[in-house]
mmCIF file of C-alpha atoms in Angstrom:
data_model
loop_
_atom_site.group_PDB
_atom_site.id
_atom_site.type_symbol
_atom_site.label_atom_id
_atom_site.label_comp_id
_atom_site.label_asym_id
_atom_site.label_seq_id
_atom_site.Cartn_x
_atom_site.Cartn_y
_atom_site.Cartn_z
ATOM 1 C CA MET A 4 0.066 -0.026 -0.034
ATOM 2 C CA ARG A 5 0.987 3.596 -0.637
ATOM 3 C CA ALA A 6 1.007 4.938 2.879
ATOM 4 C CA ALA A 7 -0.898 8.001 2.992
ATOM 5 C CA GLU A 8 0.940 10.885 3.030
ATOM 6 C CA LYS A 9 -2.337 12.964 3.724
ATOM 7 C CA VAL A 10 -5.576 11.397 4.967
ATOM 8 C CA ILE A 11 -8.125 11.868 2.332
ATOM 9 C CA ILE A 12 -11.730 11.876 3.471
ATOM 10 C CA THR A 13 -14.313 10.664 0.830
ATOM 11 C CA THR A 14 -18.158 11.404 1.776
ATOM 12 C CA ALA A 15 -20.811 9.104 0.381
ATOM 13 C CA VAL A 16 -23.901 11.622 0.387
ATOM 14 C CA THR A 17 -26.519 9.835 -0.060
ATOM 15 C CA GLY A 18 -26.324 6.589 -1.718
ATOM 16 C CA SER A 19 -29.439 4.040 -2.408
ATOM 17 C CA VAL A 20 -29.851 1.831 0.427
ATOM 18 C CA ASN A 21 -31.294 3.577 2.813
ATOM 19 C CA VAL A 22 -34.649 5.001 2.895
ATOM 20 C CA PRO A 23 -36.209 8.016 3.699
ATOM 21 C CA SER A 24 -38.202 6.820 6.433
ATOM 22 C CA GLN A 25 -35.018 5.793 8.831
ATOM 23 C CA SER A 26 -33.938 9.174 8.801
ATOM 24 C CA PRO A 27 -35.137 12.468 8.660
ATOM 25 C CA TYR A 28 -32.107 13.664 7.810
ATOM 26 C CA LEU A 29 -31.109 11.807 4.604
ATOM 27 C CA PRO A 30 -30.322 14.223 1.716
ATOM 28 C CA LEU A 31 -33.172 13.451 -1.253
ATOM 29 C CA SER A 32 -33.610 16.463 -3.615
ATOM 30 C CA ALA A 33 -30.902 17.842 -6.023
ATOM 31 C CA ASP A 34 -30.522 20.774 -3.756
ATOM 32 C CA GLU A 35 -30.426 18.514 -0.698
ATOM 33 C CA VAL A 36 -27.859 16.535 -1.824
ATOM 34 C CA ALA A 37 -25.485 19.529 -3.149
ATOM 35 C CA ASP A 38 -26.377 20.945 0.208
ATOM 36 C CA ALA A 39 -24.996 18.263 1.632
ATOM 37 C CA ALA A 40 -22.081 18.165 -0.407
ATOM 38 C CA LEU A 41 -21.171 21.232 0.103
ATOM 39 C CA GLU A 42 -21.297 21.255 3.653
ATOM 40 C CA ALA A 43 -18.965 17.960 3.953
ATOM 41 C CA VAL A 44 -16.503 19.595 2.065
ATOM 42 C CA ALA A 45 -16.888 22.698 4.368
ATOM 43 C CA ALA A 46 -16.121 20.028 6.936
ATOM 44 C CA GLY A 47 -12.564 18.456 5.393
ATOM 45 C CA SER A 48 -14.298 16.132 2.911
ATOM 46 C CA ALA A 49 -11.472 16.190 -0.437
ATOM 47 C CA VAL A 50 -13.793 13.889 -2.205
ATOM 48 C CA VAL A 51 -17.944 13.505 -2.574
ATOM 49 C CA HIS A 52 -19.468 10.470 -3.738
ATOM 50 C CA LEU A 53 -22.488 11.012 -5.508
ATOM 51 C CA HIS A 54 -26.150 9.224 -5.910
ATOM 52 C CA ALA A 55 -28.958 10.884 -6.727
ATOM 53 C CA ARG A 56 -32.657 10.411 -5.782
ATOM 54 C CA GLU A 57 -36.259 11.734 -6.724
ATOM 55 C CA PRO A 58 -37.803 14.308 -4.148
ATOM 56 C CA ASP A 59 -39.512 11.304 -2.684
ATOM 57 C CA GLY A 60 -36.123 9.340 -2.138
ATOM 58 C CA ARG A 61 -36.362 6.709 -4.875
ATOM 59 C CA PRO A 62 -32.975 6.371 -6.284
ATOM 60 C CA THR A 63 -32.672 7.920 -10.125
ATOM 61 C CA ALA A 64 -29.956 7.074 -12.728
ATOM 62 C CA ASP A 65 -31.222 10.445 -14.409
ATOM 63 C CA PRO A 66 -28.162 12.321 -15.565
ATOM 64 C CA GLU A 67 -29.830 15.701 -15.483
ATOM 65 C CA VAL A 68 -30.418 15.262 -11.553
ATOM 66 C CA PHE A 69 -27.085 14.424 -11.400
ATOM 67 C CA GLU A 70 -26.168 17.764 -13.287
ATOM 68 C CA LYS A 71 -28.065 19.754 -11.063
ATOM 69 C CA ILE A 72 -25.897 18.376 -8.348
ATOM 70 C CA VAL A 73 -22.545 18.330 -9.616
ATOM 71 C CA GLY A 74 -22.867 21.975 -11.038
ATOM 72 C CA ARG A 75 -23.434 23.438 -7.759
ATOM 73 C CA ILE A 76 -20.577 21.541 -6.286
ATOM 74 C CA THR A 77 -18.386 22.332 -8.802
ATOM 75 C CA ALA A 78 -19.308 26.046 -9.208
ATOM 76 C CA GLU A 79 -18.706 26.294 -5.394
ATOM 77 C CA THR A 80 -15.812 24.257 -4.208
ATOM 78 C CA ASP A 81 -12.852 22.569 -5.884
ATOM 79 C CA ALA A 82 -13.974 18.831 -4.479
ATOM 80 C CA VAL A 83 -13.136 16.112 -6.052
ATOM 81 C CA ILE A 84 -16.321 14.271 -7.585
ATOM 82 C CA ASN A 85 -16.627 10.761 -7.453
ATOM 83 C CA ILE A 86 -20.085 9.515 -9.631
ATOM 84 C CA THR A 87 -21.172 6.193 -8.862
ATOM 85 C CA THR A 88 -21.752 3.326 -11.356
ATOM 86 C CA GLY A 89 -23.197 1.277 -8.807
ATOM 87 C CA GLY A 90 -26.496 2.857 -8.791
ATOM 88 C CA ALA A 91 -28.694 0.650 -7.458
ATOM 89 C CA THR A 92 -29.610 -3.056 -7.879
ATOM 90 C CA SER A 93 -32.663 -2.247 -9.713
ATOM 91 C CA MET A 94 -31.024 -0.582 -12.000
ATOM 92 C CA THR A 95 -29.681 -1.935 -15.644
ATOM 93 C CA MET A 96 -26.203 -1.447 -16.296
ATOM 94 C CA GLU A 97 -27.241 1.487 -19.018
ATOM 95 C CA GLN A 98 -28.663 3.323 -16.583
ATOM 96 C CA ARG A 99 -26.085 2.721 -13.887
ATOM 97 C CA LEU A 100 -23.397 4.434 -16.393
ATOM 98 C CA ALA A 101 -25.707 7.191 -18.025
ATOM 99 C CA ALA A 102 -24.748 10.194 -15.568
ATOM 100 C CA ALA A 103 -20.741 9.399 -15.651
ATOM 101 C CA LEU A 104 -20.895 8.848 -18.998
ATOM 102 C CA ARG A 105 -22.300 12.299 -19.723
ATOM 103 C CA LEU A 106 -20.538 14.241 -17.121
ATOM 104 C CA ARG A 107 -17.186 12.231 -17.240
ATOM 105 C CA PRO A 108 -16.231 12.795 -13.421
ATOM 106 C CA GLU A 109 -12.490 12.725 -12.597
ATOM 107 C CA LEU A 110 -13.488 10.115 -10.259
ATOM 108 C CA ALA A 111 -16.121 7.276 -10.240
ATOM 109 C CA SER A 112 -16.750 3.995 -8.168
ATOM 110 C CA LEU A 113 -16.702 0.528 -9.784
ATOM 111 C CA ASN A 114 -18.075 -2.270 -8.144
ATOM 112 C CA MET A 115 -15.808 -5.382 -8.416
ATOM 113 C CA GLY A 116 -18.167 -8.182 -8.298
ATOM 114 C CA LEU A 117 -21.620 -9.683 -9.157
ATOM 115 C CA MET A 118 -23.103 -10.732 -5.404
ATOM 116 C CA ASN A 119 -25.669 -10.674 -3.241
ATOM 117 C CA PHE A 120 -26.285 -7.197 -1.859
ATOM 118 C CA VAL A 121 -28.799 -7.347 0.821
ATOM 119 C CA TYR A 122 -30.547 -4.506 2.873
ATOM 120 C CA SER A 123 -34.018 -6.495 3.060
ATOM 121 C CA GLY A 124 -33.451 -6.140 6.786
ATOM 122 C CA ILE A 125 -34.238 -2.592 6.933
ATOM 123 C CA ALA A 126 -37.928 -3.844 6.555
ATOM 124 C CA ASP A 127 -37.632 -5.505 10.270
ATOM 125 C CA LYS A 128 -36.479 -2.206 11.550
ATOM 126 C CA VAL A 129 -38.951 0.484 10.022
ATOM 127 C CA THR A 130 -42.697 0.798 11.574
ATOM 128 C CA GLU A 131 -44.111 3.749 9.486
ATOM 129 C CA TRP A 132 -43.136 4.077 5.997
ATOM 130 C CA LYS A 133 -43.241 7.314 4.470
ATOM 131 C CA HIS A 134 -43.584 6.355 0.702
ATOM 132 C CA ASP A 135 -45.350 2.785 -0.522
ATOM 133 C CA TRP A 136 -41.782 2.575 -2.939
ATOM 134 C CA GLU A 137 -39.728 1.874 0.247
ATOM 135 C CA LYS A 138 -40.725 -1.475 1.710
ATOM 136 C CA PRO A 139 -41.422 -3.345 -1.870
ATOM 137 C CA TYR A 140 -37.803 -1.859 -2.692
ATOM 138 C CA VAL A 141 -35.395 -3.223 0.182
ATOM 139 C CA LEU A 142 -37.470 -6.851 0.272
ATOM 140 C CA ASN A 143 -36.382 -7.040 -3.676
ATOM 141 C CA THR A 144 -32.668 -7.003 -2.638
ATOM 142 C CA TYR A 145 -33.364 -10.721 -0.939
ATOM 143 C CA SER A 146 -34.128 -12.309 -4.034
ATOM 144 C CA HIS A 147 -32.007 -10.297 -6.817
ATOM 145 C CA PRO A 148 -28.306 -9.868 -6.702
ATOM 146 C CA PHE A 149 -26.240 -6.862 -7.748
ATOM 147 C CA VAL A 150 -25.136 -7.587 -11.004
ATOM 148 C CA ASN A 151 -21.395 -6.671 -12.165
ATOM 149 C CA THR A 152 -20.222 -9.151 -14.671
ATOM 150 C CA PHE A 153 -16.974 -9.162 -16.052
ATOM 151 C CA ASP A 154 -18.159 -7.743 -19.495
ATOM 152 C CA SER A 155 -19.708 -4.950 -17.610
ATOM 153 C CA ILE A 156 -16.825 -4.032 -15.496
ATOM 154 C CA GLU A 157 -14.944 -4.079 -18.690
ATOM 155 C CA ARG A 158 -17.103 -2.216 -20.361
ATOM 156 C CA THR A 159 -16.920 0.657 -17.731
ATOM 157 C CA LEU A 160 -13.354 0.542 -17.746
ATOM 158 C CA ARG A 161 -13.027 0.931 -21.317
ATOM 159 C CA THR A 162 -15.613 3.882 -21.904
ATOM 160 C CA LEU A 163 -15.008 5.997 -18.753
ATOM 161 C CA GLY A 164 -11.463 5.393 -19.119
ATOM 162 C CA GLU A 165 -10.959 6.600 -22.535
ATOM 163 C CA ALA A 166 -12.235 10.138 -21.078
ATOM 164 C CA GLY A 167 -9.707 10.255 -18.559
ATOM 165 C CA THR A 168 -11.929 9.364 -15.747
ATOM 166 C CA ARG A 169 -10.071 7.100 -13.262
ATOM 167 C CA PHE A 170 -11.503 4.419 -10.686
ATOM 168 C CA GLU A 171 -12.630 4.234 -6.771
ATOM 169 C CA TYR A 172 -12.368 0.268 -7.347
ATOM 170 C CA GLU A 173 -14.991 -1.015 -4.398
ATOM 171 C CA CYS A 174 -14.166 -4.557 -3.213
ATOM 172 C CA TYR A 175 -17.103 -6.097 -0.865
ATOM 173 C CA ASP A 176 -14.929 -9.618 -0.748
ATOM 174 C CA ILE A 177 -11.213 -10.785 -1.265
ATOM 175 C CA GLY A 178 -12.236 -12.185 -4.855
ATOM 176 C CA HIS A 179 -12.854 -8.992 -5.854
ATOM 177 C CA LEU A 180 -9.308 -8.044 -5.256
ATOM 178 C CA TYR A 181 -8.561 -10.852 -7.641
ATOM 179 C CA THR A 182 -10.758 -9.525 -10.050
ATOM 180 C CA LEU A 183 -8.900 -5.965 -9.950
ATOM 181 C CA ASP A 184 -5.655 -7.814 -10.444
ATOM 182 C CA TYR A 185 -7.006 -9.535 -13.669
ATOM 183 C CA PHE A 186 -8.108 -6.736 -14.638
ATOM 184 C CA VAL A 187 -4.734 -4.570 -14.282
ATOM 185 C CA ARG A 188 -3.017 -7.455 -16.024
ATOM 186 C CA LYS A 189 -5.186 -6.774 -18.765
ATOM 187 C CA GLY A 190 -4.121 -3.488 -18.918
ATOM 188 C CA LEU A 191 -7.023 -1.401 -18.214
ATOM 189 C CA ALA A 192 -6.724 -1.201 -14.729
ATOM 190 C CA LYS A 193 -3.940 1.331 -14.553
ATOM 191 C CA PRO A 194 -2.274 2.074 -10.979
ATOM 192 C CA PRO A 195 -2.048 3.878 -9.195
ATOM 193 C CA LEU A 196 -5.157 2.075 -8.014
ATOM 194 C CA LEU A 197 -8.003 3.462 -5.407
ATOM 195 C CA ILE A 198 -9.052 0.108 -3.326
ATOM 196 C CA GLN A 199 -12.023 0.937 -1.177
ATOM 197 C CA GLY A 200 -12.612 -2.001 0.926
ATOM 198 C CA VAL A 201 -16.170 -2.312 1.809
ATOM 199 C CA PHE A 202 -17.337 -4.276 4.858
ATOM 200 C CA GLY A 203 -20.425 -5.378 6.879
ATOM 201 C CA VAL A 204 -22.411 -5.556 3.825
ATOM 202 C CA LEU A 205 -24.901 -8.675 3.941
ATOM 203 C CA GLY A 206 -23.428 -10.742 0.971
ATOM 204 C CA GLY A 207 -20.225 -9.645 1.230
ATOM 205 C CA ILE A 208 -16.984 -9.570 3.829
ATOM 206 C CA GLY A 209 -18.412 -9.117 7.233
ATOM 207 C CA ALA A 210 -17.293 -6.362 9.607
ATOM 208 C CA ASP A 211 -14.620 -7.881 11.236
ATOM 209 C CA HIS A 212 -11.473 -5.887 12.053
ATOM 210 C CA ALA A 213 -9.289 -9.441 11.030
ATOM 211 C CA ASN A 214 -11.008 -8.857 7.665
ATOM 212 C CA LEU A 215 -9.575 -5.688 6.946
ATOM 213 C CA GLU A 216 -6.315 -6.377 7.707
ATOM 214 C CA HIS A 217 -6.254 -9.664 5.481
ATOM 215 C CA MET A 218 -7.763 -7.476 2.868
ATOM 216 C CA VAL A 219 -4.650 -5.009 2.794
ATOM 217 C CA ARG A 220 -1.945 -8.070 3.203
ATOM 218 C CA ILE A 221 -3.951 -9.507 0.169
ATOM 219 C CA ALA A 222 -3.612 -6.092 -1.787
ATOM 220 C CA ASP A 223 -0.321 -5.764 -0.934
ATOM 221 C CA LYS A 224 0.649 -9.288 -2.334
ATOM 222 C CA LEU A 225 -1.113 -8.277 -5.629
ATOM 223 C CA PHE A 226 -0.176 -4.786 -6.123
ATOM 224 C CA GLY A 227 2.852 -3.716 -3.665
ATOM 225 C CA ASP A 228 3.088 0.197 -3.560
ATOM 226 C CA ASP A 229 0.382 0.503 -6.584
ATOM 227 C CA TYR A 230 -2.359 0.864 -4.405
ATOM 228 C CA SER A 231 -4.059 3.508 -2.137
ATOM 229 C CA PHE A 232 -6.479 1.723 0.538
ATOM 230 C CA SER A 233 -9.516 3.409 1.566
ATOM 231 C CA ALA A 234 -12.275 1.477 4.001
ATOM 232 C CA PHE A 235 -15.608 2.005 5.548
ATOM 233 C CA ALA A 236 -18.259 -0.762 7.212
ATOM 234 C CA ALA A 237 -21.719 -0.373 6.806
ATOM 235 C CA GLY A 238 -23.762 1.203 9.754
ATOM 236 C CA ARG A 239 -22.957 1.048 13.282
ATOM 237 C CA ASP A 240 -19.032 0.221 12.613
ATOM 238 C CA GLN A 241 -18.453 3.037 10.027
ATOM 239 C CA LEU A 242 -16.298 5.067 12.325
ATOM 240 C CA GLN A 243 -14.055 2.278 13.541
ATOM 241 C CA PHE A 244 -13.131 1.183 10.434
ATOM 242 C CA GLY A 245 -12.363 4.742 8.708
ATOM 243 C CA THR A 246 -10.187 4.958 11.959
ATOM 244 C CA HIS A 247 -8.700 1.492 11.681
ATOM 245 C CA SER A 248 -7.763 2.172 7.581
ATOM 246 C CA ALA A 249 -6.076 5.570 8.993
ATOM 247 C CA TRP A 250 -3.959 3.754 11.608
ATOM 248 C CA LEU A 251 -2.783 1.477 8.940
ATOM 249 C CA GLY A 252 -1.464 4.104 6.426
ATOM 250 C CA GLY A 253 -4.982 4.344 4.554
ATOM 251 C CA HIS A 254 -8.063 6.738 3.682
ATOM 252 C CA VAL A 255 -11.080 6.883 4.915
ATOM 253 C CA ARG A 256 -14.615 7.122 3.957
ATOM 254 C CA VAL A 257 -17.724 8.589 5.913
ATOM 255 C CA GLY A 258 -21.395 9.529 4.767
ATOM 256 C CA LEU A 259 -24.913 8.938 5.145
ATOM 257 C CA GLU A 260 -24.632 6.381 2.455
ATOM 258 C CA ASP A 261 -22.805 3.930 4.690
ATOM 259 C CA SER A 262 -24.149 4.653 8.044
ATOM 260 C CA LEU A 263 -26.923 6.641 9.444
ATOM 261 C CA TRP A 264 -25.525 7.260 12.822
ATOM 262 C CA ILE A 265 -22.932 9.282 14.701
ATOM 263 C CA GLY A 266 -22.748 7.422 17.980
ATOM 264 C CA ARG A 267 -24.536 4.461 19.903
ATOM 265 C CA GLY A 268 -28.689 4.878 19.197
ATOM 266 C CA LYS A 269 -28.227 8.683 17.604
ATOM 267 C CA LEU A 270 -28.670 9.567 14.376
ATOM 268 C CA ALA A 271 -26.214 11.705 12.421
ATOM 269 C CA GLU A 272 -27.772 15.160 11.524
ATOM 270 C CA SER A 273 -25.540 15.669 8.734
ATOM 271 C CA ASN A 274 -23.252 14.207 6.574
ATOM 272 C CA ALA A 275 -20.929 17.064 7.733
ATOM 273 C CA GLN A 276 -21.110 16.160 11.047
ATOM 274 C CA GLN A 277 -19.584 12.749 10.535
ATOM 275 C CA VAL A 278 -16.945 14.116 8.493
ATOM 276 C CA ARG A 279 -16.036 16.120 11.526
ATOM 277 C CA LYS A 280 -15.924 13.286 13.655
ATOM 278 C CA ILE A 281 -13.276 11.401 11.590
ATOM 279 C CA ARG A 282 -11.617 14.220 10.972
ATOM 280 C CA GLY A 283 -11.006 14.879 14.798
ATOM 281 C CA VAL A 284 -10.207 11.112 14.970
ATOM 282 C CA VAL A 285 -7.615 11.373 12.140
ATOM 283 C CA GLU A 286 -5.922 14.474 13.547
ATOM 284 C CA ASP A 287 -5.511 12.719 16.919
ATOM 285 C CA LEU A 288 -3.811 10.253 15.386
ATOM 286 C CA GLY A 289 -1.161 12.549 14.167
ATOM 287 C CA LYS A 290 -2.232 12.658 10.561
ATOM 288 C CA GLU A 291 -3.049 15.601 8.314
ATOM 289 C CA ILE A 292 -6.574 15.779 6.475
ATOM 290 C CA ALA A 293 -5.803 16.084 2.475
ATOM 291 C CA THR A 294 -7.104 18.941 0.322
ATOM 292 C CA PRO A 295 -8.974 18.143 -3.036
ATOM 293 C CA ALA A 296 -5.717 19.597 -5.050
ATOM 294 C CA GLU A 297 -3.479 17.146 -2.863
ATOM 295 C CA ALA A 298 -5.553 14.284 -3.214
ATOM 296 C CA ARG A 299 -5.531 14.632 -6.681
ATOM 297 C CA ALA A 300 -2.076 14.564 -6.811
ATOM 298 C CA MET A 301 -2.121 11.331 -4.916
ATOM 299 C CA LEU A 302 -4.461 9.485 -6.945
ATOM 300 C CA ALA A 303 -3.261 10.627 -10.099
ATOM 301 C CA LEU A 304 -6.730 12.506 -11.097
ATOM 302 C CA ARG A 305 -6.569 14.690 -14.147
ATOM 303 C CA GLY A 306 -7.832 18.009 -12.237
ATOM 304 C CA ASN A 307 -10.666 19.918 -12.824
ATOM 305 C CA ASP A 308 -12.184 22.639 -15.181
ATOM 306 C CA LYS A 309 -10.830 25.455 -12.537
ATOM 307 C CA GLU A 310 -7.363 23.992 -12.240
ATOM 308 C CA SER A 311 -6.682 23.771 -15.808
ATOM 309 C CA ALA A 312 -8.372 27.265 -16.642
#
């Protein structure tokens, strides 16, 4: 692993997993997502990882909604924009790629394997639903896999990569590292790599700290110093895994996509609140927080329009 010169904080602002009935603080409309991203950047996040939703919270792949969000963020900050190609398990690959293909971001997420990605358990915890779409949506994940074939991964690497987009390789299990290694050897995934270890999703590797260290050991074996590492765990273990990643020399990811909480039994009131908390932890470890420009240099990103103007 390339030991982080400074720690990059990524904020995953809204995602497509959590639903409005779980928290009144989840950003939904384009303006709410943009506001939340701007607040996170002001709190110290160098990268914002973006999904989009309809005003009622339903996940959407509509590039026009993404344009509204990205337009405001780029007008007011120099943050690194990371657009999802994961979307939601209910979306086709064409839908999932649409926004990134139109907007050509510096960075895009890329899920490294077909998997069960189950969050039907949300239905066991919600007692009152705000919208009719929510319960069927989460229950559907129990019977429908998250499809990321080798063909779709290659297509994403080729189509977005040709425009200069680099990737946050989301690895939900050890086998996903070997899939990434295959595409590195094929010449399609180009170092320096940004590997995002994802823990605690039902169907993927569990939120066990031994798993995090094992993932880093295997990544070291496969990629040597040609990668940077970041990690998070879904739900209550989010901040612990971010802390562990930073302690190992990696980067961190927070945000309401991954966890709705700020402490035991206490909902986070904003993405920025989570950023401030992990920033304090990282700085207490004696590490500095990376600016967007420093993040670009570490990840070999092409730079935004402001920098090239």
